Coordinates of C-alpha atoms in Angstrom, one line a residue:
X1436 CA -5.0 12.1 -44.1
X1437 CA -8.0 13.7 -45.8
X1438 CA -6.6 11.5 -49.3
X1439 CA -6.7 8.2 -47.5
X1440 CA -10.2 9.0 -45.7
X1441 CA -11.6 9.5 -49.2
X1442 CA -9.8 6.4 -51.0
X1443 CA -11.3 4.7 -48.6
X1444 CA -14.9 5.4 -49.4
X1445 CA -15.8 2.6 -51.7
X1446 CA -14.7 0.2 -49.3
X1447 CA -16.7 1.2 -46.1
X1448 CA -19.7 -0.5 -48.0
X1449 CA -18.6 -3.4 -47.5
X1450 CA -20.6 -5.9 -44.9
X1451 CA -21.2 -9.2 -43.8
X1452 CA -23.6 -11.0 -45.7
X1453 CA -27.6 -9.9 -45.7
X1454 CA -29.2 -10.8 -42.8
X1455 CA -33.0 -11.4 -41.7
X1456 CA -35.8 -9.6 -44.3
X1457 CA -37.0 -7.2 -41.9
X1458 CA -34.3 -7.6 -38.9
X1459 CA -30.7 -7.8 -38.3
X1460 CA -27.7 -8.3 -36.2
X1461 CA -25.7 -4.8 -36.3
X1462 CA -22.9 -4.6 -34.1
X1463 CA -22.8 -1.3 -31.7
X1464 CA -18.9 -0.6 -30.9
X1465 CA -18.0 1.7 -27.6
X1466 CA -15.7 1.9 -24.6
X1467 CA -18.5 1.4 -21.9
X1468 CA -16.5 -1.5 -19.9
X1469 CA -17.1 -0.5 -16.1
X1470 CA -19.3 -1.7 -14.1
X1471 CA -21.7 0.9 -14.3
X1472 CA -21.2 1.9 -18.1
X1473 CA -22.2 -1.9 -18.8
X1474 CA -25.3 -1.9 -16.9
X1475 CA -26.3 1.2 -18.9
X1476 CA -25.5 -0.5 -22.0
X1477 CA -27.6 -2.9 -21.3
X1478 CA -30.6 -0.5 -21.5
X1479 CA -29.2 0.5 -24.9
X1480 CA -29.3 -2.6 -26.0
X1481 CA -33.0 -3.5 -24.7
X1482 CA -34.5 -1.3 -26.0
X1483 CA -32.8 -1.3 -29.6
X1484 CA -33.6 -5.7 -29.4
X1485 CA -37.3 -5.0 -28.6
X1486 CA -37.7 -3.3 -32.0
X1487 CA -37.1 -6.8 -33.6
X1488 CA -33.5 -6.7 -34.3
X1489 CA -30.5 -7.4 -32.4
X1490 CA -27.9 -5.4 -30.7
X1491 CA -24.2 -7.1 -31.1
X1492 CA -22.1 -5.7 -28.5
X1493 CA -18.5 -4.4 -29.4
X1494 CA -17.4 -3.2 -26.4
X1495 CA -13.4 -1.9 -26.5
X1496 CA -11.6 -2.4 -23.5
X1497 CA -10.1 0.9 -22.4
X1498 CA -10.8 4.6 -23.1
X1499 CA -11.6 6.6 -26.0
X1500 CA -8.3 7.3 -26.7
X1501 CA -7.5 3.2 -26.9
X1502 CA -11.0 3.0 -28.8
X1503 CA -11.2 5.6 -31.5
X1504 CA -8.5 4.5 -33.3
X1505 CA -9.6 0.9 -33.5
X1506 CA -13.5 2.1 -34.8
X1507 CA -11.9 4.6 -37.3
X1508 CA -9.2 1.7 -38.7
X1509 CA -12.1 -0.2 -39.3
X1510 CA -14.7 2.3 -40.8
X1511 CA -11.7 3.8 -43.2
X1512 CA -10.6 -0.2 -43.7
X1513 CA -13.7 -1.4 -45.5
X1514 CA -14.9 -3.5 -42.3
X1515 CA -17.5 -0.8 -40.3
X1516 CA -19.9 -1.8 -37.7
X1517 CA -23.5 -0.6 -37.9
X1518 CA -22.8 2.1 -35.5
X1519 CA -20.5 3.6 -33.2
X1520 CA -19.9 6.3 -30.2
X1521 CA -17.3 8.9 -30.3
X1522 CA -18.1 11.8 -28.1
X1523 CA -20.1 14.5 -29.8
X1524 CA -17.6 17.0 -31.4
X1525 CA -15.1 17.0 -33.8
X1526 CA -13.2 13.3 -33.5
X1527 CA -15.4 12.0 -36.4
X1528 CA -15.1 15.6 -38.3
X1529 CA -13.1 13.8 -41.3
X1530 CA -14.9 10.5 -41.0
X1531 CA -17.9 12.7 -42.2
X1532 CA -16.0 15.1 -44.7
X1533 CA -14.9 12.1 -46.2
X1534 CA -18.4 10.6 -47.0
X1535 CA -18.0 7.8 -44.6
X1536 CA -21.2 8.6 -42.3
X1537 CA -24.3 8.7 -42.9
X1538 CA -26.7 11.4 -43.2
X1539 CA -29.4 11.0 -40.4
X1540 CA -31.1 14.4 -41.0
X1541 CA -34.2 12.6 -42.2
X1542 CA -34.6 10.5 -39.4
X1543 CA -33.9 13.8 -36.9
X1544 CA -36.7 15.1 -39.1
X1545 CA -39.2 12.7 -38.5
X1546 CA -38.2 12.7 -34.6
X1547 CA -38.1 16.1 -33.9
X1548 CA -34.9 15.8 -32.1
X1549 CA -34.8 19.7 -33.2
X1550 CA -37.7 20.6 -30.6
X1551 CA -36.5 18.2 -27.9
X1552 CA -32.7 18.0 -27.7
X1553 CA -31.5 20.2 -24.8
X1554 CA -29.0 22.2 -24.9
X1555 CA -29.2 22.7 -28.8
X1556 CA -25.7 22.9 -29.4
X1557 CA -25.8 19.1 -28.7
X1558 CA -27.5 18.5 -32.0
X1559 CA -25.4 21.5 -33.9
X1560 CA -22.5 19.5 -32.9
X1561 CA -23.3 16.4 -34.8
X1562 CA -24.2 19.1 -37.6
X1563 CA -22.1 19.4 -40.7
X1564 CA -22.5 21.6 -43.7
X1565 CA -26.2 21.6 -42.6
X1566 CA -26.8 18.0 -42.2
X1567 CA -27.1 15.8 -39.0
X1568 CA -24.7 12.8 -38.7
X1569 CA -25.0 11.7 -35.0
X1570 CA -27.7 11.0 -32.4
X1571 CA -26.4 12.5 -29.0
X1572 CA -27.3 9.9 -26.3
X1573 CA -26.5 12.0 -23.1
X1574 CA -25.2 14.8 -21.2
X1575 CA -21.7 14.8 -19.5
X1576 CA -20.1 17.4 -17.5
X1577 CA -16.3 16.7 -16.5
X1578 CA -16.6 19.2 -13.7
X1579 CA -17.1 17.5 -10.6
X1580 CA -15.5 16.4 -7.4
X1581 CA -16.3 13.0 -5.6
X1582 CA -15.9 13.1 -2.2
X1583 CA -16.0 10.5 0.4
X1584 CA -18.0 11.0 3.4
X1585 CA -16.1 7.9 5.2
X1586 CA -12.8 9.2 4.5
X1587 CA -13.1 12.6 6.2
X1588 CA -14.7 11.2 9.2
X1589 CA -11.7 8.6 9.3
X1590 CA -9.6 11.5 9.2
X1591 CA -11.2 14.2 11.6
X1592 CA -12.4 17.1 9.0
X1593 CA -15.3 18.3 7.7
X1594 CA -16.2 17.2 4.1
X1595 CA -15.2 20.2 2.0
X1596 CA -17.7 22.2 0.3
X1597 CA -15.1 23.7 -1.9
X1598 CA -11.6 23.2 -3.7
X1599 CA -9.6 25.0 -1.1
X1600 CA -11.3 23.4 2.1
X1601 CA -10.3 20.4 0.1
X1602 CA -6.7 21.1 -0.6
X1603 CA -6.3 22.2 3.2
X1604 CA -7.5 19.0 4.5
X1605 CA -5.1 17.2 2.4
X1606 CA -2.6 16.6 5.3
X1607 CA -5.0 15.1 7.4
X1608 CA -6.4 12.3 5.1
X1609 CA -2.6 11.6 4.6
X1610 CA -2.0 11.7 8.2
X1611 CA -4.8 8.8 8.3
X1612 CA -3.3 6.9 5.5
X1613 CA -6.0 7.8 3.1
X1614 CA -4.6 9.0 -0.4
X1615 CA -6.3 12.7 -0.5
X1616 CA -6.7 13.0 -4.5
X1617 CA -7.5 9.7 -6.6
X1618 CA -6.4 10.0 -10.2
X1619 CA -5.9 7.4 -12.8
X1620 CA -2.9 7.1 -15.2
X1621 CA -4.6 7.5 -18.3
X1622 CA -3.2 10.8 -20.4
X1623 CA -7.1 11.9 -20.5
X1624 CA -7.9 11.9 -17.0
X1625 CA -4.9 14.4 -16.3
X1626 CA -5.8 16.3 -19.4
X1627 CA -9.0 16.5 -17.9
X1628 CA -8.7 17.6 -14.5
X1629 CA -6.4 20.5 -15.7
X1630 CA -9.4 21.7 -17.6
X1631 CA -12.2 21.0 -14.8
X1632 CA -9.3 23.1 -12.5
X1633 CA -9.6 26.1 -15.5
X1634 CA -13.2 26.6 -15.7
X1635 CA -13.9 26.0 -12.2
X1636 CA -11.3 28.1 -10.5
X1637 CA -10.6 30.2 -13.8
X1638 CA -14.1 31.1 -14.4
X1639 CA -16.2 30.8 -18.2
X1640 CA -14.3 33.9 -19.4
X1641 CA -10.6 32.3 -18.9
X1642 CA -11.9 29.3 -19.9
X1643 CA -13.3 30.1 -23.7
X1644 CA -10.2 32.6 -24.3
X1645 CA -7.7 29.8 -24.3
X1646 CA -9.9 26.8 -25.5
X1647 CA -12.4 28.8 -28.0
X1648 CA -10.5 32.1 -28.9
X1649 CA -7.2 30.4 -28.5
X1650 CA -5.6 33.4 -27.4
X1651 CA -1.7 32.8 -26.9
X1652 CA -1.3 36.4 -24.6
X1653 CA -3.9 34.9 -21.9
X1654 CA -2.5 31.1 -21.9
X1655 CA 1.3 32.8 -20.9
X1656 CA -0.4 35.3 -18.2
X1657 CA -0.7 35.3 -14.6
X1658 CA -4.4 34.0 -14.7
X1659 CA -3.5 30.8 -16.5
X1660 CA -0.3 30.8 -13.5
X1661 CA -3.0 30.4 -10.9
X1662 CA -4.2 27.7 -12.5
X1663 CA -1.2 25.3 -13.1
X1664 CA -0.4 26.1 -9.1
X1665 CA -3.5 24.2 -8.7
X1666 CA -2.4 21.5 -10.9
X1667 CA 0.9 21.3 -9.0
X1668 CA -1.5 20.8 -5.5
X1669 CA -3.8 17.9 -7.3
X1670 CA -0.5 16.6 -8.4
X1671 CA 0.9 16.3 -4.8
X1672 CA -2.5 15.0 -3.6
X1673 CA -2.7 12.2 -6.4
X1674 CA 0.7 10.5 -5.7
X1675 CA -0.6 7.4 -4.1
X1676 CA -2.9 6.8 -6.1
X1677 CA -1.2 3.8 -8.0
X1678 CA -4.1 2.9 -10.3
X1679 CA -4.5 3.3 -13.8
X1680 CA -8.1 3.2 -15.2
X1681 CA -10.8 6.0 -14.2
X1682 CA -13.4 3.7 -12.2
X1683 CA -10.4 2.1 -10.5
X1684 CA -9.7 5.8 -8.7
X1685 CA -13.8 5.9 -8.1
X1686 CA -13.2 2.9 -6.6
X1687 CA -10.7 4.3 -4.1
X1688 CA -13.3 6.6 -3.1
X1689 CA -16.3 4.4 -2.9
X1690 CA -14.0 2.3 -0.6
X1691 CA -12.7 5.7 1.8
X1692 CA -9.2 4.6 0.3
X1693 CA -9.3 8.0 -1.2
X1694 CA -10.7 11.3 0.0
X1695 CA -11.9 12.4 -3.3
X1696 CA -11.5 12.1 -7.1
X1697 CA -12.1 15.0 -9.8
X1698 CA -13.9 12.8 -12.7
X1699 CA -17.4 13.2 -14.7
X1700 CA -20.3 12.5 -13.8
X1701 CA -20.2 9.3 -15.4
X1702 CA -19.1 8.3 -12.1
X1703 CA -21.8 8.2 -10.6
X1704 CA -22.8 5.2 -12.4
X1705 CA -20.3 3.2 -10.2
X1706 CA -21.6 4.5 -7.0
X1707 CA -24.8 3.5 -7.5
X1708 CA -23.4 -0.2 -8.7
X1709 CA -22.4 0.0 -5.2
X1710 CA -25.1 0.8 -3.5
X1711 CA -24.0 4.8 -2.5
X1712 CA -26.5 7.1 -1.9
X1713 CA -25.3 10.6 -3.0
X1714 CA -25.4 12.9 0.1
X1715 CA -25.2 10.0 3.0
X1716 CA -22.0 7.8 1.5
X1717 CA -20.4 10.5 -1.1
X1718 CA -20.5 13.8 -2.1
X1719 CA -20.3 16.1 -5.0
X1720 CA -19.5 19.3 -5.9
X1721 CA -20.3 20.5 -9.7
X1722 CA -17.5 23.2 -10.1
X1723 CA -15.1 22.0 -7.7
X1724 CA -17.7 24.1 -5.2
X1725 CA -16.1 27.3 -6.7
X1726 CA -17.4 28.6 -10.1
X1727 CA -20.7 25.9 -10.9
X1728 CA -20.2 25.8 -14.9
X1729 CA -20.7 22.2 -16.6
X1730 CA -19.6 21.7 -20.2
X1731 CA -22.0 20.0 -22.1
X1732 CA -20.1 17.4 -23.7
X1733 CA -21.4 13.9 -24.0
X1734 CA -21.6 10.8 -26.3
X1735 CA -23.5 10.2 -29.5
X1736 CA -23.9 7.2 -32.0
X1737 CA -22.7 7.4 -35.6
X1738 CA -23.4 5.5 -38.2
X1739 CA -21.0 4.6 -41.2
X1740 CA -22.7 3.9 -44.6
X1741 CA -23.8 0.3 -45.4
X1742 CA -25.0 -1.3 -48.9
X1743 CA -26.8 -3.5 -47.1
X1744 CA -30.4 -2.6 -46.8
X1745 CA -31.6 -4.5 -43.7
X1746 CA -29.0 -2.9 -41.9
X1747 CA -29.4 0.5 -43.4
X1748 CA -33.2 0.1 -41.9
X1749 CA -32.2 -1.0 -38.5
X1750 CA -29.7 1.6 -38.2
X1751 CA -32.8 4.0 -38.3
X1752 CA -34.4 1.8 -35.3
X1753 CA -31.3 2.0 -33.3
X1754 CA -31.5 5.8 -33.9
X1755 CA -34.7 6.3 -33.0
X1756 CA -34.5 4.1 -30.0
X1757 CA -31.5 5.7 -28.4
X1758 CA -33.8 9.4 -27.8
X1759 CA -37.0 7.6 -27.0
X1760 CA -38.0 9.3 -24.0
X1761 CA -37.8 5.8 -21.9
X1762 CA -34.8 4.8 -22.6
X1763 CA -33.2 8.3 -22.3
X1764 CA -34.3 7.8 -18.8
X1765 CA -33.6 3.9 -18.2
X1766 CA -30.2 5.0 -19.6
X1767 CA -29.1 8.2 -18.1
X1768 CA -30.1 7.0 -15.0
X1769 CA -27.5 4.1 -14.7
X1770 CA -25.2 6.3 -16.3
X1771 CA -25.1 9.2 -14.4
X1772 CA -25.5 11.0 -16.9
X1773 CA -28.1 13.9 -17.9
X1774 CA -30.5 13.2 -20.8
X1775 CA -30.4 15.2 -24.0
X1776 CA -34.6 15.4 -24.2
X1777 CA -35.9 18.2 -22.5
X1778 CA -39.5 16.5 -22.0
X1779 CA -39.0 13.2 -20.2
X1780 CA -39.8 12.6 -16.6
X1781 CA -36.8 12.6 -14.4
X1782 CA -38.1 12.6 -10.3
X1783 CA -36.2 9.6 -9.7
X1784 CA -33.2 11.5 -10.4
X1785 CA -30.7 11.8 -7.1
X1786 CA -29.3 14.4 -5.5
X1787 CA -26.2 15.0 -7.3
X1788 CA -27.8 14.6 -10.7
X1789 CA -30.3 17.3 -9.6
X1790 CA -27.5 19.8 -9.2
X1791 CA -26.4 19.1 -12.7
X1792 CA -30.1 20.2 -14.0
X1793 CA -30.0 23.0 -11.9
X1794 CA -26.9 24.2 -13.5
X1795 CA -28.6 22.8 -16.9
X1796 CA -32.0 24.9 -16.4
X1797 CA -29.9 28.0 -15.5
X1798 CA -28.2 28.0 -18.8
X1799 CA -24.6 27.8 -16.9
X1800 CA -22.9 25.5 -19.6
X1801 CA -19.9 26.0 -21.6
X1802 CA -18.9 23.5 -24.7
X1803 CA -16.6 20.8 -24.2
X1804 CA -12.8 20.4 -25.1
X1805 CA -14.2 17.9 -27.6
X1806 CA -16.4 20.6 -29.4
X1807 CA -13.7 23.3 -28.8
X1808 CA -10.5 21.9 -30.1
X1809 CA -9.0 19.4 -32.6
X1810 CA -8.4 15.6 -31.7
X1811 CA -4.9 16.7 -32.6
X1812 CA -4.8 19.3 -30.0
X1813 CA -6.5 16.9 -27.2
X1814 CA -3.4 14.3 -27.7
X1815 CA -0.8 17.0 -27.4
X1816 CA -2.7 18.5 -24.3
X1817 CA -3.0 14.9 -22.8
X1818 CA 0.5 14.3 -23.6
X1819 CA 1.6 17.1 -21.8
X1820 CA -0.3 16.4 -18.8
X1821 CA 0.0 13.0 -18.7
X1822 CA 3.8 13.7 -18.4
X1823 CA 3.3 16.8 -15.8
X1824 CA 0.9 14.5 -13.0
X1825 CA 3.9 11.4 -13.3
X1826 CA 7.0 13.6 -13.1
X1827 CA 8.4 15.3 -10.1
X1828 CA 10.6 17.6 -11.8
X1829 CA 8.7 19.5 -14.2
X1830 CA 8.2 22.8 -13.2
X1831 CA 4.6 24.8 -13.1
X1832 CA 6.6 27.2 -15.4
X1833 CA 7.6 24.7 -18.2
X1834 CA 4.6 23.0 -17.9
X1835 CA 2.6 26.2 -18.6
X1836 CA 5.0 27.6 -21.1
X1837 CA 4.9 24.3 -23.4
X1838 CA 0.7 24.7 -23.2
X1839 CA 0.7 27.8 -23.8
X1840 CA 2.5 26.9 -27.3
X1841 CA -0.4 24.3 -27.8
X1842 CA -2.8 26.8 -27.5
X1843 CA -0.8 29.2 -29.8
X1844 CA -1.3 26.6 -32.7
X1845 CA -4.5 25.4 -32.2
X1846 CA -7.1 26.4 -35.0

């Protein structure tokens, strides 16, 4: 792979013809496409066109896993857009290596995104070999639960305060025709709730020994048993879902079709396009209410190599315009997600964002999947999982057994 990323080096120079003398068009791919996601976009955009050049949206329908191939055909093909997100991590590891990025270590030098960007393994994750190839754009934890207030008052119960009070009041939300667990039939979302179901029931320790130490005894014992029993419950709660993208399941709850929903917190973004208010209409519980731990994952911007010198320059502007203070907040705020600046003012924040930073300020974060393992290792994990959550026959055993063999040959 690494032979065909470096053949195709002289060719990611090549662009459309030069543009305006001092700005351009550069086209900004991503897989923002819901509701929410756009309107925080937008703010993206805004603030990148008031520095004189022009954001050309490439939005990809889908997920990242639908949208990463696509950005990396084109950057290895010779055609690259001016920038693109990938989630801060390893997925553009060999796009780098290769010499297909560029180096924005200048530009974080003149920012000071050293002295600003909280946590700071954000910015050593866009670090390679010393040098800083990506601008991290948020904060974004995986380890929530969404809860419906309407739905439990439809069906008689409380709303739960943790994963257990939620898995016993299953039968009652099914009793009132409400579908207790929303899930989505994308191989990422099921991938991802196992892991949100590891750290949050499993505890940090569990957690980094299989995903950071990779440690093949742990992944086969008892522990890791406990965990894929929880999986089999969420996978009895989600069978009605019957939907297939992620903010079609946040919709279930936002509608009290659905009790609750394990997703990110870039959910939140679609319950504010509907006018929720966090604590009156929905609910959330970082940690599943059981061990409050948030990987910092998140999104960041990279930006492939370009001959072209107006677009070279306004590549610097979108950088520097995606961590102004402002926009991290006009941004983060639609998003739902948490800002990677420490110093910008964030009272308008609601309650469910203010958990995050609570969690954030105590230093309770773990890195992501994304920062931990290999984008080779995520598809084998989502495969597995996205085959565990549709089947009815495949046993807790197996299912542990085969991921315990991913984790055995992960580097």
């Amino acid at each position: 792979m690494m032979t065909r990323f470096r053949a195709a080096i002289l060719a990611a120079g090549v662009v459309l013809p030069l543009g305006a003398a001092h700005a351009t068009d550069l086209e900004v791919t991503h897989w923002w496409t819901s509701g929410g996601e756009a309107a925080a976009v937008a703010e993206l955009a805004k603030a990148f066109d008031a520095t004189g050049n022009k954001w050309v949206d490439g939005a990809i329908a889908g997920s990242g896993g639908t949208a990463r191939p696509i950005m990396i055909s084109r950057i290895t093909g010779g055609d690259p857009m001016g920038a693109t997100q990938f989630n801060h991590g390893r997925q553009a590891e060999e796009l780098v290596q290769a010499g297909l990025m560029r180096d924005l270590t200048d530009v974080a030098t003149a920012e000071k995104w050293k002295e600003v960007i909280r946590p700071a393994s954000l910015l050593d994750a866009c670090t390679i070999d010393g040098k800083i190839y990506c601008a991290p754009v948020n904060i974004h934890s995986w380890q929530w639960l969404w809860l419906s207030n309407a739905a439990f008052k439809t069906a008689g119960v409380e709303v739960p305060k943790t994963w257990d009070e939620y898995v016993a009041a299953a039968p009652a939300l099914e009793k009132a025709g409400i579908v207790p667990l929303a899930l989505g039939g994308q191989a990422w979302q099921s991938a991802g709730l196992f892991d949100v179901l590891l750290i949050s029931l499993g505890g940090k320790d569990l957690y980094l020994k299989v995903y950071k130490d990779k440690d093949g005894e742990t992944a086969t014992g008892p522990e890791i048993a406990k965990i894929f029993k929880a999986a089999d419950d969420a996978r009895k709660m989600a069978k009605g879902s019957n939907v297939q993208d992620w903010n079609q399941a946040t919709n279930l709850v936002i509608t009290g079709k659905a009790g609750g929903q394990v997703m990110g917190d870039w959910a939140q973004g679609e319950f504010q396009l509907a006018d929720q208010k966090a604590g009156t209409d929905y609910s959330c519980l970082p940690g599943l209410g059981m061990n409050g731990f948030l990987a910092t994952a998140g999104d960041a911007f990279y930006f492939p190599l370009l001959k072209d010198e107006d677009k070279s320059k306004a590549q610097e502007a979108l950088a520097k315009s995606l961590l102004d203070p402002a926009t991290q907040v006009a941004f983060n705020l639609k998003k739902g997600s948490l800002p990677v600046r420490g110093d910008v003012d964030l009272s308008a924040t609601n309650d469910c964002m203010k958990k995050g930073l609570d969690i954030l300020a105590k230093g309770d974060v773990v890195q992501g999947t994304d920062e931990l393992l290999s984008a080779d290792i995520q598809k084998q994990k989502e495969d597995l999982f996205s085959e565990f959550f549709a089947s009815t026959t495949m046993t807790v055993e197996d299912a542990q057994t085969r991921w315990a063999g991913i984790i055995a040959s992960a580097e």
